[in-house]
C-alpha atoms as a printed R data frame, in Angstrom:
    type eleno elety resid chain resno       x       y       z
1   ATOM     1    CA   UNK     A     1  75.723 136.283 101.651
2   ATOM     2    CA   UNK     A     2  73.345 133.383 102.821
3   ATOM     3    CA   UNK     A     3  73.711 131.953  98.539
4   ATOM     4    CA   UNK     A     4  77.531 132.494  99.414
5   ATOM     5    CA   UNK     A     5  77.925 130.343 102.428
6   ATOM     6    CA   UNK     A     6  75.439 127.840 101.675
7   ATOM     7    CA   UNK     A     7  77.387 127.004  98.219
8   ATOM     8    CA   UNK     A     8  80.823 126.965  99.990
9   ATOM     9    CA   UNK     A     9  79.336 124.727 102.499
10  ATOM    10    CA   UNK     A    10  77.998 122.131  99.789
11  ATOM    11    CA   UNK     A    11  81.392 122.388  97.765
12  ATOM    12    CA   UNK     A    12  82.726 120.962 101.353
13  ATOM    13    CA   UNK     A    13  80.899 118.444 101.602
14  ATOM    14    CA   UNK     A    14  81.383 117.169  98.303
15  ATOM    15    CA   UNK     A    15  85.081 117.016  98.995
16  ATOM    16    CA   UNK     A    16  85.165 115.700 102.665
17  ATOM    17    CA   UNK     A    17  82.483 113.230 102.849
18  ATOM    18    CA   UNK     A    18  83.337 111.060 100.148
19  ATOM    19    CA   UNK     A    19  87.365 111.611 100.455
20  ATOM    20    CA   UNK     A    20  86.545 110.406 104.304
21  ATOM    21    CA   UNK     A    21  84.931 107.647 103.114
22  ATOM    22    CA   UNK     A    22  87.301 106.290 100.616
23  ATOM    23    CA   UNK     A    23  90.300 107.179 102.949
24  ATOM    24    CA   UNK     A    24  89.113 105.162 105.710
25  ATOM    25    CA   UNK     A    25  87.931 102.548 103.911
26  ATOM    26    CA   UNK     A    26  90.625 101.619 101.256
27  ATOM    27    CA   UNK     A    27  93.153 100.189 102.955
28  ATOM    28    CA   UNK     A    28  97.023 102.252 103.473
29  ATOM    29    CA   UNK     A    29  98.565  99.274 101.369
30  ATOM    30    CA   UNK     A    30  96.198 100.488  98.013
31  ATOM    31    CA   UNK     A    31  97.920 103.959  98.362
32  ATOM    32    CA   UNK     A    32 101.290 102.509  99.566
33  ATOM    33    CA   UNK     A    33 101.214 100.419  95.826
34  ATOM    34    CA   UNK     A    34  99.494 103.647  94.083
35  ATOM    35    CA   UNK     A    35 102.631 105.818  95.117
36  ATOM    36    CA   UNK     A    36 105.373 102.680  94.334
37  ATOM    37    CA   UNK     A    37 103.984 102.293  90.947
38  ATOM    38    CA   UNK     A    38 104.485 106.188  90.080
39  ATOM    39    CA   UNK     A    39 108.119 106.483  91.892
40  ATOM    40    CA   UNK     A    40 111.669 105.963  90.190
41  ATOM    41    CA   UNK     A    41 112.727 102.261  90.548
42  ATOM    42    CA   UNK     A    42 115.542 103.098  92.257
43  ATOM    43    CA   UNK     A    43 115.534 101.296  96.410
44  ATOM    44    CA   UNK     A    44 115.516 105.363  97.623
45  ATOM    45    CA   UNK     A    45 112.630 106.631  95.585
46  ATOM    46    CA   UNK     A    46 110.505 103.166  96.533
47  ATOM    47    CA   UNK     A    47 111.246 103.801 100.151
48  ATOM    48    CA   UNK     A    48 110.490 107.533  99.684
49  ATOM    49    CA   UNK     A    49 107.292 106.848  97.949
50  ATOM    50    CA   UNK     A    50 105.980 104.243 100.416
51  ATOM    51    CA   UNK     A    51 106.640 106.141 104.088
52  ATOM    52    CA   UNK     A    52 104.877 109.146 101.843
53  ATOM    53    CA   UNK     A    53 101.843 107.664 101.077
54  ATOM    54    CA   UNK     A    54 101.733 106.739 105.114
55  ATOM    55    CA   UNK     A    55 102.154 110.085 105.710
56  ATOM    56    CA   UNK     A    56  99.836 111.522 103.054
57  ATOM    57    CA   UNK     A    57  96.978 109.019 103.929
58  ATOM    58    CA   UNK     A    58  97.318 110.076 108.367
59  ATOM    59    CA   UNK     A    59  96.604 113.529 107.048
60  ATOM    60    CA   UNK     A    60  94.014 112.833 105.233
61  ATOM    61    CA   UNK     A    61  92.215 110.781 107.646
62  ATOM    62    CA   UNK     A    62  92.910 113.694 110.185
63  ATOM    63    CA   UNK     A    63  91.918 116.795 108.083
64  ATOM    64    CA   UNK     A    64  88.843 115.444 106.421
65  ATOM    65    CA   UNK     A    65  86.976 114.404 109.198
66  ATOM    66    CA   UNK     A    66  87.747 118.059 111.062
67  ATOM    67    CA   UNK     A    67  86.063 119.376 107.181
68  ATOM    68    CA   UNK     A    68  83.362 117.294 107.544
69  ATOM    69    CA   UNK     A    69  82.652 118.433 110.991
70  ATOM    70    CA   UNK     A    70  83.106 122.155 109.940
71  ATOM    71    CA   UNK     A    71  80.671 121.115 107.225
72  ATOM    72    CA   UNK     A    72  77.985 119.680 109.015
73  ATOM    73    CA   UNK     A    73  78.169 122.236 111.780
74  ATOM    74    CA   UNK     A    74  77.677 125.054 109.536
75  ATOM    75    CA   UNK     A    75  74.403 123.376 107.506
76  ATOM    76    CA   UNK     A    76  73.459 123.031 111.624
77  ATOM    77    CA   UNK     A    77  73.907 126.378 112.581
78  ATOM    78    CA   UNK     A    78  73.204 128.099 108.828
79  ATOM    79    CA   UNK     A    79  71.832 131.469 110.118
80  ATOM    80    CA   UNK     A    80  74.748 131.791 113.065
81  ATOM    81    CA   UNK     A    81  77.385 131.467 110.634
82  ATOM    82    CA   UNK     A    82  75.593 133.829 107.952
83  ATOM    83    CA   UNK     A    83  75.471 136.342 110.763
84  ATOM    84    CA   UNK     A    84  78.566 135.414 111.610
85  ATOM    85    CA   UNK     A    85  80.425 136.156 107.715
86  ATOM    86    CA   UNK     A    86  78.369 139.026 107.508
87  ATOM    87    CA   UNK     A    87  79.895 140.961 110.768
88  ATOM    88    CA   UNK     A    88  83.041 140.017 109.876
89  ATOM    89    CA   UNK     A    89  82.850 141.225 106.102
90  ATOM    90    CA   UNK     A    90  81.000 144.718 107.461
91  ATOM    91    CA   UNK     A    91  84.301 145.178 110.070
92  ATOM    92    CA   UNK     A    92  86.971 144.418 107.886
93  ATOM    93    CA   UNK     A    93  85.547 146.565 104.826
94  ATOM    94    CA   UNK     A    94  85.269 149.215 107.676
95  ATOM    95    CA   UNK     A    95  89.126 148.652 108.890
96  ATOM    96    CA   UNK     A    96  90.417 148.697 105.458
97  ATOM    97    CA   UNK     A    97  87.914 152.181 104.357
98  ATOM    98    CA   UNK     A    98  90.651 155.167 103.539
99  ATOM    99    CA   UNK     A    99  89.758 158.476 104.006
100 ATOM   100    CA   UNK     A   100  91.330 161.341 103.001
101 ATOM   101    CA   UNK     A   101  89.772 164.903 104.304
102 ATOM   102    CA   UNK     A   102  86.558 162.322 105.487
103 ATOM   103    CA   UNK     A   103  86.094 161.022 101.789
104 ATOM   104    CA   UNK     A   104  86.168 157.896 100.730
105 ATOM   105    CA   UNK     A   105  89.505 157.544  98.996
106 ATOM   106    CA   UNK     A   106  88.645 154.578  96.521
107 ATOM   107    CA   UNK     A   107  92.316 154.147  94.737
108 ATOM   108    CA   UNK     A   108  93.579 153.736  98.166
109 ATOM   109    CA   UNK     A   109  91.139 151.358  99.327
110 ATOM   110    CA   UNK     A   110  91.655 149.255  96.447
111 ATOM   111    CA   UNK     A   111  95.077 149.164  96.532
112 ATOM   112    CA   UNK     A   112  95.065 148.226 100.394
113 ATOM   113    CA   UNK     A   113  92.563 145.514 100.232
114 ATOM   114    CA   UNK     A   114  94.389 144.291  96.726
115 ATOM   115    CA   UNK     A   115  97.664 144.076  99.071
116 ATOM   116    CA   UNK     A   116  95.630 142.174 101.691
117 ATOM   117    CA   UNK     A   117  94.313 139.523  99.511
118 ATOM   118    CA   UNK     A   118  97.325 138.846  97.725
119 ATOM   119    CA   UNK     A   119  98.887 138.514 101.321
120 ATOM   120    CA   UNK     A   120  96.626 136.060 102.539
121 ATOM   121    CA   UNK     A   121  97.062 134.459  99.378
122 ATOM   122    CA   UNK     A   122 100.745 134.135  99.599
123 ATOM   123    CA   UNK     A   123 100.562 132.984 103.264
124 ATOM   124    CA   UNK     A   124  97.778 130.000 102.375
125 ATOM   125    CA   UNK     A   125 100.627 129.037  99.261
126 ATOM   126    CA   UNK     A   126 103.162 128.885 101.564
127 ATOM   127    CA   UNK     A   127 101.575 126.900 104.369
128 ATOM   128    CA   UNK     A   128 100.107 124.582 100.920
129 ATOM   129    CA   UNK     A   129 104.035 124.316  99.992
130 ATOM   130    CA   UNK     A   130 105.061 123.781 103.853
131 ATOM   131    CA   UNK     A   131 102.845 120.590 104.321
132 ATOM   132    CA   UNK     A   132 104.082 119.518 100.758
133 ATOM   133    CA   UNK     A   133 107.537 119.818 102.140
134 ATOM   134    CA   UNK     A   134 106.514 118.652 104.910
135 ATOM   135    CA   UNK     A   135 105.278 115.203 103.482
136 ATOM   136    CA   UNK     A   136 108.392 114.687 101.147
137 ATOM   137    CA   UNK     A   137 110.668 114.958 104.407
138 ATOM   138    CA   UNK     A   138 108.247 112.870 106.833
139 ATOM   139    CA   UNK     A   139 110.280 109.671 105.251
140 ATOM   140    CA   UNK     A   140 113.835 110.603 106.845
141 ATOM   141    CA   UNK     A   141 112.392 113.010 109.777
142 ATOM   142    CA   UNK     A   142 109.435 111.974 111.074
143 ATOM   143    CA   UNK     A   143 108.789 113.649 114.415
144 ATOM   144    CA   UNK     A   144 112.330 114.209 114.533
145 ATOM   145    CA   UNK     A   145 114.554 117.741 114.320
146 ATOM   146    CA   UNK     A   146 117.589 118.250 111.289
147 ATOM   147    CA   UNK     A   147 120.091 117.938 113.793
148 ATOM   148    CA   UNK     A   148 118.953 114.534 115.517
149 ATOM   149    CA   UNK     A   149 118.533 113.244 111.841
150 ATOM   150    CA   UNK     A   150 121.705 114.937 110.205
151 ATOM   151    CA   UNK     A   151 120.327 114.491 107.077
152 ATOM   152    CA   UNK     A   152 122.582 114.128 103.525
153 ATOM   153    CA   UNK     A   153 125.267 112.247 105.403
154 ATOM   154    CA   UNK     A   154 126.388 108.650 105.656
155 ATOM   155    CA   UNK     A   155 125.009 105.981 108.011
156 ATOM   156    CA   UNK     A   156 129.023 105.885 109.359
157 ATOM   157    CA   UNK     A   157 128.772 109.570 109.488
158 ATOM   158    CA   UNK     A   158 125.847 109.661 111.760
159 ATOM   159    CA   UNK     A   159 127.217 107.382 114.110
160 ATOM   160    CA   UNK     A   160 130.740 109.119 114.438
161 ATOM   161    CA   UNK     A   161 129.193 112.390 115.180
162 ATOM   162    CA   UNK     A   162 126.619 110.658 117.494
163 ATOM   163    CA   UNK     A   163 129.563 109.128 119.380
164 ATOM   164    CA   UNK     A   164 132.142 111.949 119.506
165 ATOM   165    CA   UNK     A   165 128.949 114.011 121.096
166 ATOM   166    CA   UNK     A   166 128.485 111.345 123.595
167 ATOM   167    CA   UNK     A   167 132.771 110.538 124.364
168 ATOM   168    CA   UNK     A   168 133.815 114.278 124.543
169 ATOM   169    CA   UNK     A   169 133.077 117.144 126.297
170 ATOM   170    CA   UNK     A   170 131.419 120.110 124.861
171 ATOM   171    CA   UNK     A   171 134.025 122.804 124.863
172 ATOM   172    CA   UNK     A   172 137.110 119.958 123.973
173 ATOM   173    CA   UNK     A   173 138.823 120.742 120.661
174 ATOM   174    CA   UNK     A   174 139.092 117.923 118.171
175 ATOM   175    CA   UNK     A   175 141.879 117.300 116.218
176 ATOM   176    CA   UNK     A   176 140.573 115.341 113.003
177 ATOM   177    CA   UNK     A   177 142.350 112.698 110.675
178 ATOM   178    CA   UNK     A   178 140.405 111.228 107.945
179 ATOM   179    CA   UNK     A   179 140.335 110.406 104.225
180 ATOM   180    CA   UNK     A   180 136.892 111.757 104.008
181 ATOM   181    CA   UNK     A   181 136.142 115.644 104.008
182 ATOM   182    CA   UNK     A   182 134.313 116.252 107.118
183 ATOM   183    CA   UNK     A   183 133.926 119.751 107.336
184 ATOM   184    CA   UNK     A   184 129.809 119.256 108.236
185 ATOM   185    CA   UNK     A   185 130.974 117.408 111.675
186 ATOM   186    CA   UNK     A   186 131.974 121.636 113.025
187 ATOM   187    CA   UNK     A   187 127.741 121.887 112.428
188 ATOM   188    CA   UNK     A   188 126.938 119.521 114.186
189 ATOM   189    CA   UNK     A   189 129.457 119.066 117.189
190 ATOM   190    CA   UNK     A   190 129.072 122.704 118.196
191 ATOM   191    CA   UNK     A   191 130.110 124.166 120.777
192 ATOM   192    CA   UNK     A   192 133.278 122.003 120.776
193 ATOM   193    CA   UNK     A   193 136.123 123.260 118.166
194 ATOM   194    CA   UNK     A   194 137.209 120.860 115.508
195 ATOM   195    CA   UNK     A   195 140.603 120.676 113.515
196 ATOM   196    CA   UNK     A   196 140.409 119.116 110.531
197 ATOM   197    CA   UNK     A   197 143.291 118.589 108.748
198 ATOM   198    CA   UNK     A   198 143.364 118.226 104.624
199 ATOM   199    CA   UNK     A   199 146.333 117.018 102.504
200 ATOM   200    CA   UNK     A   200 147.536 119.024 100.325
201 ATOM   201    CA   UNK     A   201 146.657 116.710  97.186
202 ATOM   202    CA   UNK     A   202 143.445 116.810  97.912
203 ATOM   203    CA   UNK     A   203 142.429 119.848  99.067
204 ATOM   204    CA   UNK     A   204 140.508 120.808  95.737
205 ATOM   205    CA   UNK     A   205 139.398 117.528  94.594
206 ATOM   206    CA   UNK     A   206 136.061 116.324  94.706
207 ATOM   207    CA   UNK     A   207 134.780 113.399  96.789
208 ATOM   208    CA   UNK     A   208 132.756 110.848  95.287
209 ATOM   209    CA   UNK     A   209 130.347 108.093  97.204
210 ATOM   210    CA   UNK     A   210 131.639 104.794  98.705
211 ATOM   211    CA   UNK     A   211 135.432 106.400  98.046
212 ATOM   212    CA   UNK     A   212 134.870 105.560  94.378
213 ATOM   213    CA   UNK     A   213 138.014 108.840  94.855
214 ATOM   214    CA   UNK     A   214 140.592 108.096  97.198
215 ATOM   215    CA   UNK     A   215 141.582 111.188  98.758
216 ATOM   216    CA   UNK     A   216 145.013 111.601  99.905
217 ATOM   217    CA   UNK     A   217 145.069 112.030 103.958
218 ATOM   218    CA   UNK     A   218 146.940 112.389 106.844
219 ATOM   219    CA   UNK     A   219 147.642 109.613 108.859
220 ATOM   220    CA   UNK     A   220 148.882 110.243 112.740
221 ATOM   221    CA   UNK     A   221 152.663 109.278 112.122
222 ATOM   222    CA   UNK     A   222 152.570 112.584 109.827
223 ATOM   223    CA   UNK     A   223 152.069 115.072 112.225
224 ATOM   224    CA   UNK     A   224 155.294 116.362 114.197
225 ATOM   225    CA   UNK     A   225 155.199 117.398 118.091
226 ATOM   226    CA   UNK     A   226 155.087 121.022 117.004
227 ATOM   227    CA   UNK     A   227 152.215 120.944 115.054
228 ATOM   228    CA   UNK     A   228 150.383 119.146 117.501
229 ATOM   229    CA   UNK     A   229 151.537 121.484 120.538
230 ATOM   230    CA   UNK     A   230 149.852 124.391 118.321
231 ATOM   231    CA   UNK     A   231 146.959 122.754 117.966
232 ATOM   232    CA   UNK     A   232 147.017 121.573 121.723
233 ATOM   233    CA   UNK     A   233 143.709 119.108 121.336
234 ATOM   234    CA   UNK     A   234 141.618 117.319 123.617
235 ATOM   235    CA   UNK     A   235 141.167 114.780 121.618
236 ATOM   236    CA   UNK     A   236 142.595 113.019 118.214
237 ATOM   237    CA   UNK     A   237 140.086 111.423 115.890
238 ATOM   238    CA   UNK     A   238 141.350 109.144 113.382
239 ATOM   239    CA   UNK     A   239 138.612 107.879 110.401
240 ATOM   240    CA   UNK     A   240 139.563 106.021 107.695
241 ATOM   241    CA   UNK     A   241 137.087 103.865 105.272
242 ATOM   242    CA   UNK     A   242 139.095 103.461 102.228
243 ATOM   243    CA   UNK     A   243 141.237 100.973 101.323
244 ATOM   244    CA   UNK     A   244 143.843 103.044 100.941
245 ATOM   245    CA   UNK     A   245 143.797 103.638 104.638
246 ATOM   246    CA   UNK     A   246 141.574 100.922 106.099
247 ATOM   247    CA   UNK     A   247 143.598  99.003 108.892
248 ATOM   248    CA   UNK     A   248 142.035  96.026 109.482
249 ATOM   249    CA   UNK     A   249 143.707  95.007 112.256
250 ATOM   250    CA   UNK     A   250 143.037  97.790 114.272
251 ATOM   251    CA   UNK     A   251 139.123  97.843 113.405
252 ATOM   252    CA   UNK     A   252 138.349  96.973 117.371
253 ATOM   253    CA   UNK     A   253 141.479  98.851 118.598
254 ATOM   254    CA   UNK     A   254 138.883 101.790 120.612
255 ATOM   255    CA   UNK     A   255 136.617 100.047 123.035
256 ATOM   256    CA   UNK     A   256 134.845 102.959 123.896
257 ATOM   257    CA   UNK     A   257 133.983 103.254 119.748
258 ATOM   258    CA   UNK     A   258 133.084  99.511 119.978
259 ATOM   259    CA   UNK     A   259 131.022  99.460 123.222
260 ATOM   260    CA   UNK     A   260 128.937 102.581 121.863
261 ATOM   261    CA   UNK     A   261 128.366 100.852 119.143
262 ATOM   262    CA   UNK     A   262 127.607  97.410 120.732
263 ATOM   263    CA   UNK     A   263 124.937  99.238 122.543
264 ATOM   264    CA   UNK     A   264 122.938 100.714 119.958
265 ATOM   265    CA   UNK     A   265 123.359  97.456 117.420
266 ATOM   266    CA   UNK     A   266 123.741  94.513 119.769
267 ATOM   267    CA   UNK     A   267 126.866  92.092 120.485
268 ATOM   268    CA   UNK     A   268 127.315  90.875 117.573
269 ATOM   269    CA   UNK     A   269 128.199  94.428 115.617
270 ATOM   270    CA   UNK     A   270 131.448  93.951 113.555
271 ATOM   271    CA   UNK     A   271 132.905  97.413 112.501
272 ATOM   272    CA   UNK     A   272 134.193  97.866 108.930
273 ATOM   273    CA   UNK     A   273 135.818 101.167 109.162
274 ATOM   274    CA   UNK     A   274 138.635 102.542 111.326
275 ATOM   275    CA   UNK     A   275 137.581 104.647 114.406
276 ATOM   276    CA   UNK     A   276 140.043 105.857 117.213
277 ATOM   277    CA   UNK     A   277 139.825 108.517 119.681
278 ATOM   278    CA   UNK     A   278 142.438 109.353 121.475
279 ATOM   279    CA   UNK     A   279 142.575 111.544 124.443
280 ATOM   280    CA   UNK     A   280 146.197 113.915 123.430
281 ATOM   281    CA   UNK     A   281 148.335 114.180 126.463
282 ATOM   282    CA   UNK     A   282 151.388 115.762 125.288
283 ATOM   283    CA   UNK     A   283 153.907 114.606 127.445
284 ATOM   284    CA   UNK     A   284 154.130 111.206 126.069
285 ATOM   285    CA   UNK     A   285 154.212 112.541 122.671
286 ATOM   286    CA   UNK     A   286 157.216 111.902 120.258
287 ATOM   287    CA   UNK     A   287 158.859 113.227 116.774
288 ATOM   288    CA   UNK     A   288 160.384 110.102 115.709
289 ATOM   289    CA   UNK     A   289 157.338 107.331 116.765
290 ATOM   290    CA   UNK     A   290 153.262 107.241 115.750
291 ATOM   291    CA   UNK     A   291 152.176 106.354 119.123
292 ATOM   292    CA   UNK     A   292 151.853 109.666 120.601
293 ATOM   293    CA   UNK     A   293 148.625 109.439 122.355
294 ATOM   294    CA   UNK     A   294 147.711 107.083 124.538
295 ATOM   295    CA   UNK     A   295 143.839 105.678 124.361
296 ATOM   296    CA   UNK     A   296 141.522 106.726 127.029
297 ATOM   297    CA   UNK     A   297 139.901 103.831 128.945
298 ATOM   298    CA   UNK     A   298 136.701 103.048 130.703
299 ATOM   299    CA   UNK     A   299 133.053 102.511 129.899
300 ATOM   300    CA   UNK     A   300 130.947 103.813 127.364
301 ATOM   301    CA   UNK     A   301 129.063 106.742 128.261
């Protein structure tokens, strides 16, 4: 056992005292270019790449030193740890010993210790994969949860949800009106109830990026006061980004939509896609006219 330990504790050394020298003193640019070089040319796997190779290089520079430490503590207290492994290998050969009629019951104990390896095994693979995933995600998450980052969604995306969360209350139902498919925004608005209404025509079609596919939508001058009455929302949203549907003269029609957004990108934001909420109040509504809902006013939350 003493041969045992005192290889494993040279083969760590090997690994952590040079790796914690050459992490620490090469610096994060060398393995920022190393990673670049090897990724896709495309602007997403360059920016993936580089914020990995952070990532990869802070981990390093935080496990290695901990090995080295392990390392140099063990040489330092040799015949501890031997005694050490050696109580721990008597105990768990004695917790995994099957008996049968007080024999030894060797098939048995093979088998049991065979499934304990191979569990510990699979439990080391999956924390290996884990920090692997870990690392490819630290680009887009960070320190961050899935639902603060909403990942696989649109910058516009992220801040329609971000505002609706911030403009409505959480048990209001939302009655939505867009030429995008936003079935994701029920996810991540929860607990409030979302309508989302789909024309007809494109109800089996496939979106594409940037609307490279106009979908066919409703606009608000569709709906009749019936349909709306059995719907009875809170609120209307209205989101249009094609050109199809893109009323530019209406861009800076919500100021609640343009003072969130004036908060989190400065003054000068211009928006380029239509947003209006509307709170529904279905007195005012109308069969024959487009305006039925009136905009809610005041600040920004």
């Amino acid at each position: 056992m003493s041969l045992l330990v005192r290889m494993i504790l040279i083969m760590l050394a090997i690994v952590s005292v040079p790796g914690l020298v050459f992490v620490w003193l090469m610096p994060i640019d060398f393995f920022q270019s190393w990673m670049i070089e090897r990724a896709g040319p495309d602007h997403y796997s360059q920016f993936a790449a580089h914020e990995q190779a952070s990532a990869a290089i802070v981990f390093l520079r935080i496990l290695l030193p901990l090995i080295a430490i392990f390392t140099f503590a063990g040489v330092y207290f040799h015949a501890r740890l031997v005694k050490f492994v050696t109580h721990c290998k008597i105990a768990v050969f004695e917790q995994t010993l099957i008996k049968q009629e007080e024999k030894q019951d060797g098939n048995r104990t093979l088998l049991f210790r065979s499934l304990l390896l191979v569990w510990f095994g699979l439990a080391l693979f999956h924390f290996g994969k884990g920090v692997e995933r870990r690392l490819e995600d630290w680009p887009w998450y960070h320190f961050h949860s899935g639902p603060s980052i909403m990942p696989n969604i649109s910058e516009s995306n992220r801040d329609v949800i971000r505002f609706l969360k911030e403009a409505t209350d959480e048990n209001s139902r939302i009655l939505v009106l867009s030429d995008q498919k936003l079935f994701f925004l029920s996810y991540y608005l929860l607990p409030r109830k979302l309508f989302h209404l789909i024309h007809p025509e494109s109800e089996f079609v496939i979106p594409k990026e940037y609307q490279q596919r106009q979908l066919k939508a409703y606009r608000l001058s569709d709906l009749d006061e019936a349909y709306l009455a059995r719907i009875a929302p809170d609120y209307i949203l209205e989101y249009y980004e094609g050109d199809d549907y893109l009323e530019k003269e209406r861009l800076r029609e919500d100021p609640r939509w343009m003072q969130f957004q004036q908060s989190r990108q400065g003054p000068q934001y211009q928006p380029t896609y239509n947003i209006r909420l509307h709170k529904f109040q279905p007195d005012t509504t109308s069969s024959n006219s487009p305006i039925r809902v009136i905009p809610q006013q005041g600040v920004a939350p």
